[in-house]
Short mmCIF file of C-alpha atoms in Angstrom, two decimals:
data_model
loop_
_atom_site.label_atom_id
_atom_site.label_comp_id
_atom_site.label_asym_id
_atom_site.label_seq_id
_atom_site.Cartn_x
_atom_site.Cartn_y
_atom_site.Cartn_z
CA LYS A 16 5.55 -4.47 2.24
CA ALA A 17 2.64 -2.29 1.01
CA LEU A 18 0.12 -4.93 2.10
CA GLU A 19 1.94 -5.54 5.37
CA ASP A 20 1.76 -1.82 6.11
CA GLN A 21 -2.02 -2.24 6.00
CA GLY A 22 -1.89 -4.99 8.60
CA HIS A 23 -1.90 -8.03 6.40
CA GLU A 24 0.38 -11.01 6.88
CA CYS A 25 2.27 -11.66 3.64
CA HIS A 26 4.52 -14.30 2.29
CA VAL A 27 6.52 -13.36 -0.84
CA GLN A 28 8.12 -16.18 -2.79
CA PRO A 29 9.39 -16.74 -6.32
CA VAL A 30 6.83 -18.72 -8.33
CA THR A 31 9.47 -21.45 -8.78
CA GLU A 32 9.56 -21.99 -4.95
CA ALA A 33 5.98 -21.30 -3.85
CA ASP A 34 4.01 -24.32 -2.68
CA PRO A 35 0.49 -24.45 -4.21
CA ALA A 36 -0.79 -26.05 -0.98
CA ASP A 37 0.39 -23.04 1.03
CA VAL A 38 -1.07 -20.63 -1.51
CA SER A 39 -4.47 -22.35 -1.27
CA GLN A 40 -4.61 -21.21 2.41
CA ALA A 41 -4.18 -17.52 1.55
CA ASP A 42 -7.04 -14.99 1.61
CA LEU A 43 -5.55 -13.08 -1.32
CA ILE A 44 -3.26 -14.56 -3.96
CA CYS A 45 -0.97 -12.20 -5.88
CA VAL A 46 0.82 -13.55 -8.94
CA GLY A 47 3.27 -11.41 -10.87
CA SER A 48 5.52 -11.63 -13.86
CA TRP A 49 8.00 -9.69 -15.93
CA THR A 50 6.63 -9.08 -19.43
CA GLN A 51 8.31 -11.02 -22.18
CA GLY A 52 7.82 -10.54 -25.91
CA LEU A 53 9.15 -8.95 -29.11
CA PHE A 54 9.30 -5.20 -28.50
CA ILE A 55 5.59 -4.33 -28.74
CA ILE A 56 4.10 -7.64 -29.93
CA PHE A 57 3.62 -11.11 -28.45
CA GLN A 58 3.71 -9.95 -24.83
CA HIS A 59 3.32 -12.78 -22.36
CA ALA A 60 4.08 -13.75 -18.78
CA THR A 61 7.11 -15.81 -18.00
CA ALA A 62 6.74 -19.57 -18.41
CA ASP A 63 7.44 -19.97 -14.64
CA SER A 64 4.55 -17.70 -13.72
CA MET A 65 2.11 -19.52 -15.92
CA ARG A 66 3.36 -22.95 -14.82
CA PHE A 67 2.77 -21.84 -11.23
CA ILE A 68 -0.82 -20.86 -11.97
CA ASP A 69 -1.31 -24.18 -13.74
CA ARG A 70 -0.10 -26.02 -10.61
CA LEU A 71 -2.62 -24.29 -8.35
CA GLY A 72 -5.64 -26.33 -7.27
CA ASP A 73 -9.21 -25.18 -6.82
CA LEU A 74 -9.31 -21.49 -5.94
CA THR A 75 -13.06 -21.14 -5.58
CA GLY A 76 -13.85 -18.26 -3.26
CA LYS A 77 -10.28 -16.93 -3.26
CA LYS A 78 -9.45 -13.34 -4.24
CA ALA A 79 -6.53 -12.85 -6.60
CA VAL A 80 -4.46 -10.05 -8.06
CA VAL A 81 -2.19 -10.15 -11.10
CA PHE A 82 0.65 -7.75 -11.77
CA CYS A 83 3.53 -7.23 -14.09
CA THR A 84 6.48 -5.05 -14.84
CA TYR A 85 7.36 -4.15 -18.41
CA LYS A 86 9.65 -2.12 -20.64
CA LEU A 87 7.52 -1.16 -23.63
CA ALA A 88 4.06 -2.79 -23.60
CA THR A 89 2.07 -5.52 -21.79
CA GLY A 90 -0.36 -6.57 -24.48
CA LYS A 91 -2.92 -8.99 -23.07
CA LEU A 92 -0.57 -10.41 -20.44
CA LEU A 93 -2.64 -9.36 -17.40
CA PRO A 94 -6.03 -10.47 -18.80
CA ARG A 95 -4.50 -13.85 -19.72
CA MET A 96 -3.08 -14.33 -16.23
CA ALA A 97 -6.39 -13.28 -14.76
CA GLN A 98 -8.31 -15.68 -16.99
CA SER A 99 -6.01 -18.56 -15.95
CA LEU A 100 -6.69 -17.83 -12.27
CA GLU A 101 -10.42 -17.44 -12.89
CA SER A 102 -10.47 -20.80 -14.64
CA LYS A 103 -9.36 -22.24 -11.28
CA GLY A 104 -12.23 -20.49 -9.54
CA ALA A 105 -10.49 -17.38 -8.23
CA HIS A 106 -12.12 -13.94 -8.30
CA VAL A 107 -9.55 -11.52 -9.72
CA VAL A 108 -10.02 -8.21 -7.89
CA GLY A 109 -7.15 -6.25 -9.38
CA GLN A 110 -4.60 -5.89 -12.14
CA PHE A 111 -1.46 -3.74 -11.79
CA LYS A 112 1.25 -2.96 -14.27
CA PHE A 113 4.39 -0.88 -13.85
CA ARG A 114 6.98 0.25 -16.38
CA GLY A 115 10.39 -0.58 -14.97
CA SER A 116 11.44 -2.81 -12.10
CA ASP A 117 10.47 -0.95 -8.93
CA PRO A 118 6.82 0.11 -8.63
CA GLY A 119 7.39 1.77 -5.23
CA SER A 120 4.59 4.08 -4.12
CA GLU A 121 2.42 3.30 -7.13
CA PHE A 122 1.97 -0.26 -5.93
CA ALA A 123 1.25 1.01 -2.41
CA SER A 124 -1.67 3.05 -3.79
CA PHE A 125 -2.91 0.04 -5.72
CA ALA A 126 -2.63 -2.20 -2.63
CA ALA A 127 -4.64 0.32 -0.61
CA SER A 128 -7.40 0.19 -3.20
CA LEU A 129 -7.84 -3.56 -2.60
CA ASN A 130 -9.41 -3.12 0.89
#
């Protein structure tokens, strides 16, 4: 919604349903995950989020954003997701994390910074 409010056409899908061929047509790819781990150690993205990134083809010239929600800590989750996208050729232009499940206006501010 925050990106649509800025005039962008957006398609939001769970990573388990998103088609990599459709994603390859996007101008900006946003991939998110809930943070998993043991309290404050071993934080990582969900297996589904990382499998989705692995399924993506060549992203050379595509902009990407990674984001996560968390309870206690994120560790290196965002840099690892970013590195996975960059290994496919994407240029990661932003990373966003939010404690809890509803980032609300904080994500809107982050989205506005991407222009």
